[in-house]
Coordinates of C-alpha atoms in Angstrom, one line a residue:
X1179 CA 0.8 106.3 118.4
X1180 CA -0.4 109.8 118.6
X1181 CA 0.6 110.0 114.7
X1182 CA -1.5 107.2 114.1
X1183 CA -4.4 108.4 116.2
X1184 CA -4.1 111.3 114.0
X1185 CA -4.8 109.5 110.7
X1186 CA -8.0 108.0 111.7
X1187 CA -9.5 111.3 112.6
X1188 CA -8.6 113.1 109.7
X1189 CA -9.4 112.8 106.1
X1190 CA -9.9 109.3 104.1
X1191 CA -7.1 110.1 101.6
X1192 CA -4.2 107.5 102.5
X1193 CA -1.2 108.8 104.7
X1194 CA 2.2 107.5 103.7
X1195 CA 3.9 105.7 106.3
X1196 CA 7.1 106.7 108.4
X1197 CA 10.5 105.0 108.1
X1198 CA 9.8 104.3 111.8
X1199 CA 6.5 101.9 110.8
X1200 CA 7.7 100.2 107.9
X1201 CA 11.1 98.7 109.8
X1202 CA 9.3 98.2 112.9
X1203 CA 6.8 95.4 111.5
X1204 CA 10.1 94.2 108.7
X1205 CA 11.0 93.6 112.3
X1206 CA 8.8 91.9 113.6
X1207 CA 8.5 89.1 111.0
X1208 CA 12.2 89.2 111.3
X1209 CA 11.7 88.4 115.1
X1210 CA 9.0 85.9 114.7
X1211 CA 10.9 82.9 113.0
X1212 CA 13.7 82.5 115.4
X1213 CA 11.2 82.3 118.2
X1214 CA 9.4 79.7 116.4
X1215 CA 12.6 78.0 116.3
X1216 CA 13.9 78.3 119.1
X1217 CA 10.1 76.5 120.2
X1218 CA 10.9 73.7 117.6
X1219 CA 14.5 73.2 119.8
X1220 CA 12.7 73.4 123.1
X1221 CA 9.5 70.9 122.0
X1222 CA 13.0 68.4 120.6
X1223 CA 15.3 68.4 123.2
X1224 CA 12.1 67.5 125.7
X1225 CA 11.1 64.3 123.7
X1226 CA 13.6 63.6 120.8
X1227 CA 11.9 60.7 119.6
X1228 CA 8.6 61.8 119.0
X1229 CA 9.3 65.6 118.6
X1230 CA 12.5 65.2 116.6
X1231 CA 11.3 66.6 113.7
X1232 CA 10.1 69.5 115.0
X1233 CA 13.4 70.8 114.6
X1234 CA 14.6 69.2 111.3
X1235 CA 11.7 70.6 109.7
X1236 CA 11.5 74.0 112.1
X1237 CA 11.6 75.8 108.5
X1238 CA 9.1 73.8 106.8
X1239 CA 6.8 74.0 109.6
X1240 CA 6.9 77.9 109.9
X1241 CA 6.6 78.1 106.5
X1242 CA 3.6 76.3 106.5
X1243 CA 1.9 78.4 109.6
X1244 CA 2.9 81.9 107.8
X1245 CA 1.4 80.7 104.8
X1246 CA -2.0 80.4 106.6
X1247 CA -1.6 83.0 108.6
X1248 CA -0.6 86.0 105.1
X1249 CA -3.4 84.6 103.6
X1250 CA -5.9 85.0 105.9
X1251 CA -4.7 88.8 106.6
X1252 CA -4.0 89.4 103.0
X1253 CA -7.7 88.6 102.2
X1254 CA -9.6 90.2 104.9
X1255 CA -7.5 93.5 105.4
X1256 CA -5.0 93.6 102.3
X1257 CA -2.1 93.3 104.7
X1258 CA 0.3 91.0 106.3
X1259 CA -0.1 90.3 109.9
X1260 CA 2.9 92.4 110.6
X1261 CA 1.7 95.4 108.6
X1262 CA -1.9 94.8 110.0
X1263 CA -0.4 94.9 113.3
X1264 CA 1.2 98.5 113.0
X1265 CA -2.1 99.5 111.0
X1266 CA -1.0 99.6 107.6
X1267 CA -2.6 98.4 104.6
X1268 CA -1.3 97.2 100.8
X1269 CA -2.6 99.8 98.2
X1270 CA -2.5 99.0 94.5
X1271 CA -1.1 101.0 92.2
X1272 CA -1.5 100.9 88.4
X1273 CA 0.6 101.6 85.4
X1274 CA 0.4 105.3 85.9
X1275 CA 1.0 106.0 89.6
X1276 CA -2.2 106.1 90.7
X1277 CA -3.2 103.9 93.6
X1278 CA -6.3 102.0 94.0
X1279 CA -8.0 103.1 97.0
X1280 CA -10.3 99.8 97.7
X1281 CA -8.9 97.9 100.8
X1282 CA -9.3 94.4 98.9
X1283 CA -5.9 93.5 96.5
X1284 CA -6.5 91.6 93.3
X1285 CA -5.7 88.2 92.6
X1286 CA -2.8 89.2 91.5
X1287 CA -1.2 91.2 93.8
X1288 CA -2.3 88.8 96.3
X1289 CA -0.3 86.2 94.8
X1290 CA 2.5 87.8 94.0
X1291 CA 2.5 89.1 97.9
X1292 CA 2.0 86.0 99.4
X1293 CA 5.3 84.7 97.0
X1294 CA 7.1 87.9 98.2
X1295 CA 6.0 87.2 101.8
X1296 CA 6.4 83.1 102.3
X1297 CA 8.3 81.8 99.3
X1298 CA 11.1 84.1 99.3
X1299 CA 12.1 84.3 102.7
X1300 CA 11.8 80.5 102.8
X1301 CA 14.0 80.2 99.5
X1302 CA 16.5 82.7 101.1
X1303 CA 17.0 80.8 104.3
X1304 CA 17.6 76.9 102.5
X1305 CA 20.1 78.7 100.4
X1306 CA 22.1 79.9 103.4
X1307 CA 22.2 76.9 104.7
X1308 CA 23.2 75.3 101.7
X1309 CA 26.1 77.7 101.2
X1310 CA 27.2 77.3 105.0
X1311 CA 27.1 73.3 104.3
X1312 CA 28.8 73.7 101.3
X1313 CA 31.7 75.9 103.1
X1314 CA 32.5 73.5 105.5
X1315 CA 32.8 70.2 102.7
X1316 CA 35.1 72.8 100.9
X1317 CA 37.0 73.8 104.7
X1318 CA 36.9 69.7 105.0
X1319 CA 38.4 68.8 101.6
X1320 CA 35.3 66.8 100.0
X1321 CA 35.6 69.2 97.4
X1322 CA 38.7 68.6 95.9
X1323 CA 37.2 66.6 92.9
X1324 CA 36.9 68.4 90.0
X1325 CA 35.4 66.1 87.7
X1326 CA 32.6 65.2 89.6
X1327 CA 29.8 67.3 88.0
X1328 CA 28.0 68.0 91.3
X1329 CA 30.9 69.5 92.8
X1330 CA 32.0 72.0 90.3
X1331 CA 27.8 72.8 91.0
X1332 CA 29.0 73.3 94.8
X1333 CA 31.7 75.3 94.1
X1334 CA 30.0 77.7 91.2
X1335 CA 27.2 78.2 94.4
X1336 CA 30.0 79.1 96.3
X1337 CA 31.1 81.2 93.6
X1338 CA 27.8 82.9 93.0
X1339 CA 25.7 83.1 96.4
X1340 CA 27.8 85.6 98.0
X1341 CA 27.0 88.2 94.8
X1342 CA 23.4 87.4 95.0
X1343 CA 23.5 87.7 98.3
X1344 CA 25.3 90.9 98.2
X1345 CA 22.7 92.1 95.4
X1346 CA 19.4 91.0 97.3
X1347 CA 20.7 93.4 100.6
X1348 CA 22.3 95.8 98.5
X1349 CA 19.3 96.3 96.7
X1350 CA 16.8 96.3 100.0
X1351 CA 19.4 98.9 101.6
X1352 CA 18.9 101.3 98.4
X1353 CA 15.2 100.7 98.5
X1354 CA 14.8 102.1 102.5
X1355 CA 17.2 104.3 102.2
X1356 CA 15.2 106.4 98.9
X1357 CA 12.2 105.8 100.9
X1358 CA 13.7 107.4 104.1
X1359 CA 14.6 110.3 101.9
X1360 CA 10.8 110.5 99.7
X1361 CA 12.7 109.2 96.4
X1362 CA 10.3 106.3 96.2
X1363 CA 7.1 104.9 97.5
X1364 CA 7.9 101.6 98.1
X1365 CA 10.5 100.9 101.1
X1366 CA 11.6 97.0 99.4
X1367 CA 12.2 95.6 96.1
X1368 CA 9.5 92.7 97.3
X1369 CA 6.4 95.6 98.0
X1370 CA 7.9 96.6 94.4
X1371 CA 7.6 93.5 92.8
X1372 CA 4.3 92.6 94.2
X1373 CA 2.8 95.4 93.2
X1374 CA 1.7 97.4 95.6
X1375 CA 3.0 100.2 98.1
X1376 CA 2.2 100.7 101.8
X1377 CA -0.2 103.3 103.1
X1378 CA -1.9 103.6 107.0
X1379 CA -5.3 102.4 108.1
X1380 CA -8.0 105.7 107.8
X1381 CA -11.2 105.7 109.6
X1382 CA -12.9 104.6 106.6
X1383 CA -10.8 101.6 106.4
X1384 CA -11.8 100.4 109.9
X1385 CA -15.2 101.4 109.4
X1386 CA -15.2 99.2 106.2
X1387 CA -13.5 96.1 107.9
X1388 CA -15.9 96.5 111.1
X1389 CA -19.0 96.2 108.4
X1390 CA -17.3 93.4 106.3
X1391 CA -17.1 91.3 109.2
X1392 CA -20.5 92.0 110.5
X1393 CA -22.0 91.2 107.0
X1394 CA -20.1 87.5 106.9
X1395 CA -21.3 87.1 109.8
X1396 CA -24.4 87.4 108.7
X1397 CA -24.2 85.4 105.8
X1398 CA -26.2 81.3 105.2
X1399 CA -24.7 79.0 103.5
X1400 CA -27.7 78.0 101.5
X1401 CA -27.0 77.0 97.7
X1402 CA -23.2 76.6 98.5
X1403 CA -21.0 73.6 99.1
X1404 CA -21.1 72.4 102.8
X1405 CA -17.5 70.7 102.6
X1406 CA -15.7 73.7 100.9
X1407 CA -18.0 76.5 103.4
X1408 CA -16.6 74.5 106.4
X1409 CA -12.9 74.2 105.2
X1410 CA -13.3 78.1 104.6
X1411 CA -14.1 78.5 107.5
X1412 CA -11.4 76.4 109.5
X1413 CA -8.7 78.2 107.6
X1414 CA -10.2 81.3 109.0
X1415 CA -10.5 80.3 112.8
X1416 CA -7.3 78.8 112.3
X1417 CA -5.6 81.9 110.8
X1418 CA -7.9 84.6 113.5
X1419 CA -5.9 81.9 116.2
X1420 CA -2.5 81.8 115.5
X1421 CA -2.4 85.5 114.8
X1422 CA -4.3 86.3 118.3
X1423 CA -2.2 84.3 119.5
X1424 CA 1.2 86.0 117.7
X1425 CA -0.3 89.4 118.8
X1426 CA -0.1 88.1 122.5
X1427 CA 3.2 86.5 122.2
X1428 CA 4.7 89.8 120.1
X1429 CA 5.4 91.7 123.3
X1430 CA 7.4 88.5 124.4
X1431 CA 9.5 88.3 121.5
X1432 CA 12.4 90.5 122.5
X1433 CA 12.4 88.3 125.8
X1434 CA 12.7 85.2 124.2
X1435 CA 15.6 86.4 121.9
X1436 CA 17.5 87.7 124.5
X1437 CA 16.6 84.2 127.0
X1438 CA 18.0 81.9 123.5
X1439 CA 20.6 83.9 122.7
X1440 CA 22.2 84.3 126.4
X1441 CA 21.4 80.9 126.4
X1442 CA 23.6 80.2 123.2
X1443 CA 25.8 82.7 124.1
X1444 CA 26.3 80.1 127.5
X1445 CA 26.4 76.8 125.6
X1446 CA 29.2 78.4 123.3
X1447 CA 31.6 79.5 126.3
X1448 CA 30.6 75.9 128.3
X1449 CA 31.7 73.9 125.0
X1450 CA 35.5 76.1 124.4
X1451 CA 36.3 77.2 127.5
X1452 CA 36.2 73.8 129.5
X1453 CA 38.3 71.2 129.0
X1454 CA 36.3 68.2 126.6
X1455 CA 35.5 65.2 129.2
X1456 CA 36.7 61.7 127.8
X1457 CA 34.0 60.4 125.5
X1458 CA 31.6 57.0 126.8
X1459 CA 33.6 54.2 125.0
X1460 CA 30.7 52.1 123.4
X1461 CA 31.2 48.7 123.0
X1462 CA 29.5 46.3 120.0
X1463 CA 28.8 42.3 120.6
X1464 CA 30.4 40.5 117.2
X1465 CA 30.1 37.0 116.0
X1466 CA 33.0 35.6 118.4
X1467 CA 30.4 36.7 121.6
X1468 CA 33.5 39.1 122.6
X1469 CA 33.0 42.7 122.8
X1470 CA 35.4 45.3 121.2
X1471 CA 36.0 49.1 122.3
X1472 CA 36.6 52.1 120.0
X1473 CA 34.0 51.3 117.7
X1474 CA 32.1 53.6 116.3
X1475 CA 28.5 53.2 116.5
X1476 CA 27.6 53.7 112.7
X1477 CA 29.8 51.9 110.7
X1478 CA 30.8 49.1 113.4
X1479 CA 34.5 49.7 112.8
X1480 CA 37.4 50.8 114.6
X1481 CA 37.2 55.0 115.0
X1482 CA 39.3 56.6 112.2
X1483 CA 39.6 61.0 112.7
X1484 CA 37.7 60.6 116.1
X1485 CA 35.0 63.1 116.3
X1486 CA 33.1 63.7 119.1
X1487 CA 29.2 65.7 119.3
X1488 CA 29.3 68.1 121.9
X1489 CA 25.5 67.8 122.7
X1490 CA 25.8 64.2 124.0
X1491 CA 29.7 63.7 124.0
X1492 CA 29.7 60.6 122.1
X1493 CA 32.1 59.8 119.7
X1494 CA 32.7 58.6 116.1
X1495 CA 34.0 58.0 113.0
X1496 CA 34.6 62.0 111.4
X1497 CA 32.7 60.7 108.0
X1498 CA 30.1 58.9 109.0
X1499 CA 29.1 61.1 111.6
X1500 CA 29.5 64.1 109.3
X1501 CA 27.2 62.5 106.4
X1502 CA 24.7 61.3 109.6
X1503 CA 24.1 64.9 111.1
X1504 CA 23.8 66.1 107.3
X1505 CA 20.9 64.0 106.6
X1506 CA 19.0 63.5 110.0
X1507 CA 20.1 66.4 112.4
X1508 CA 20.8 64.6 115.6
X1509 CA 23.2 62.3 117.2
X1510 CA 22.3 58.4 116.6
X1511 CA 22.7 57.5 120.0
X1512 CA 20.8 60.0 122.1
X1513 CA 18.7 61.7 119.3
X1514 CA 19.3 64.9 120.7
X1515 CA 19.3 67.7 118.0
X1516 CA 22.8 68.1 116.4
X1517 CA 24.2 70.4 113.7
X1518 CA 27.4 70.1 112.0
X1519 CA 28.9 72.9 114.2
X1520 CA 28.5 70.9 117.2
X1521 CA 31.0 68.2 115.7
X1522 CA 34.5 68.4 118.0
X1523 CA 37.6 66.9 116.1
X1524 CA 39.7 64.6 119.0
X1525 CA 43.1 64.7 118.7
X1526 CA 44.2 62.2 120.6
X1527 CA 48.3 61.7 121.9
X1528 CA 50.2 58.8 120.5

């Protein structure tokens, strides 16, 4: 803090950022999206019925909420709320090295941060979970066909994800490691592609945001559309809330990972370390008025490759319930939030 008490007071020209700075708010954003779902699977397992989809769509709905919340940093102090919250700024620089010293990005820089900032991430996270899907139909057998075109697609993502994925960390780990050591001014290959580098906040800078906000302020509306004013200005109290409200919650953040983890960590060692407690045995009213046992719930059959959900202990058929948790995320009894690693293959004694 004292270095960055030191760059306000001194002269306007744009300090370079430690190391130090530019992880600490990577880590921050990094921190922020398993806290929001880790809310998602609180707000679910409360009321499944109504808040179900809180956690299908836990991805969609942060995506959503960082959206707002870039582009509302991005435009009023050229930053993302994580480099706005360590006091750094985006500087544009041209074709030949020289930086633009205006806190304001272009259009284009804008967009191609807010891509670099949103779409990517979001982009990278559905195709992790589409490789670890596709893993486990490949660990199951369902990909055994090879003249079905859309698995040889499966299996060529199987093929390929792990080099991209190897490339796109590769490639960040080259990046901070040449900006550790002053070989380049950009610490990612995303700051790089969008355009810009990072510099610190100067005086100037705060003295230019303080007098930007006191001018819109300021500002009538007269000769100007009411409905698009007004929708400007919800965005903006919308964005100035949820990032008050992240810069409250950010010194909670390492709490709440360590409180979901443990609490993971606890759910994991309860689930194979205790013996598995027999199944309810559900029971389904046919057209003879009698009732059957073993059936399972979905297809109305007699179990075949009894599987049972460890977060509500029912059991059923291994392929219907597989194909069920792949497309809704829960169990079809209880609702409660299921994923595919929760699935517990009985093997019962003749």
């Amino acid at each position: 803090m004292a270095e960055f008490g030191a760059h306000l007071t001194g002269s306007v020209q744009t300090a370079r950022p430690t190391y130090f700075e530019v992880i600490a708010q990577e880590g921050l954003m990094i921190a922020l999206r398993p806290a929001m779902q880790y809310t998602c699977k609180i707000l679910a397992e409360r009321n499944p019925e109504r808040l179900g989809w809180l956690f299908r769509y836990a991805d969609e709905v942060y995506t959503i909420l960082d959206s707002l919340l870039q582009h509302h940093f991005l435009l009023t102090t050229a930053a993302s709320f994580s480099e706005n919250f360590y006091g750094l700024k985006r500087v544009v620089i041209d074709g030949k090295g020289r930086e633009d010293k205006t806190l304001s990005l272009p259009w284009k820089q804008h967009l191609l941060s807010m891509f670099c900032l949103v779409v990517m991430p979001y982009i990278k996270i559905k195709m992790e979970k589409l490789f670890h899907t596709f893993k486990e139909e490949d660990i199951d057998g369902y990909l055994t066909s090879t003249s079905d075109p859309l698995t040889r697609l499966k299996k060529i993502f199987l093929f390929v994800y792990p080099l991209v994925h190897m490339s796109w960390e590769g490639s960040a780990l080259a990046y901070q490691m040449a900006y550790l050591f002053k070989k380049s001014d950009c610490h990612s290959p995303f700051v790089h592609l969008s355009g810009v580098k990072l510099g610190n906040l100067t005086r100037a800078d705060m003295l230019n945001l303080m007098t930007k906000n006191e001018i819109e302020t300021q500002e009538t509306t007269s000769g100007m559309n009411w409905l698009l004013e007004y929708s400007k200005k919800f965005l903006a109290v919308s964005a100035h809330g949820i990032s008050q409200g992240l810069s409250v919650a950010v010194f909670f953040l390492q709490f709440l990972e360590w409180w979901y983890a443990s609490e993971n960590q606890e759910s994991r060692i309860a689930v194979t370390s205790l013996p598995t407690p027999p199944p309810p045995s559900l029971s389904v009213e046919h057209d003879n008025g009698k009732f059957k046992s073993n059936i399972c719930p979905i297809c109305n059959r007699p179990l075949t490759n009894d599987t049972a959900i460890s977060t509500s202990g029912y059991v059923f058929c291994y392929p219907c319930i597989y194909g069920y948790v792949k497309k809704h995320q829960c169990c079809p009894v209880t609702k409660y939030p299921t994923l595919h690693q929760h699935l517990i293959k009985l093997y019962l004694p003749d």
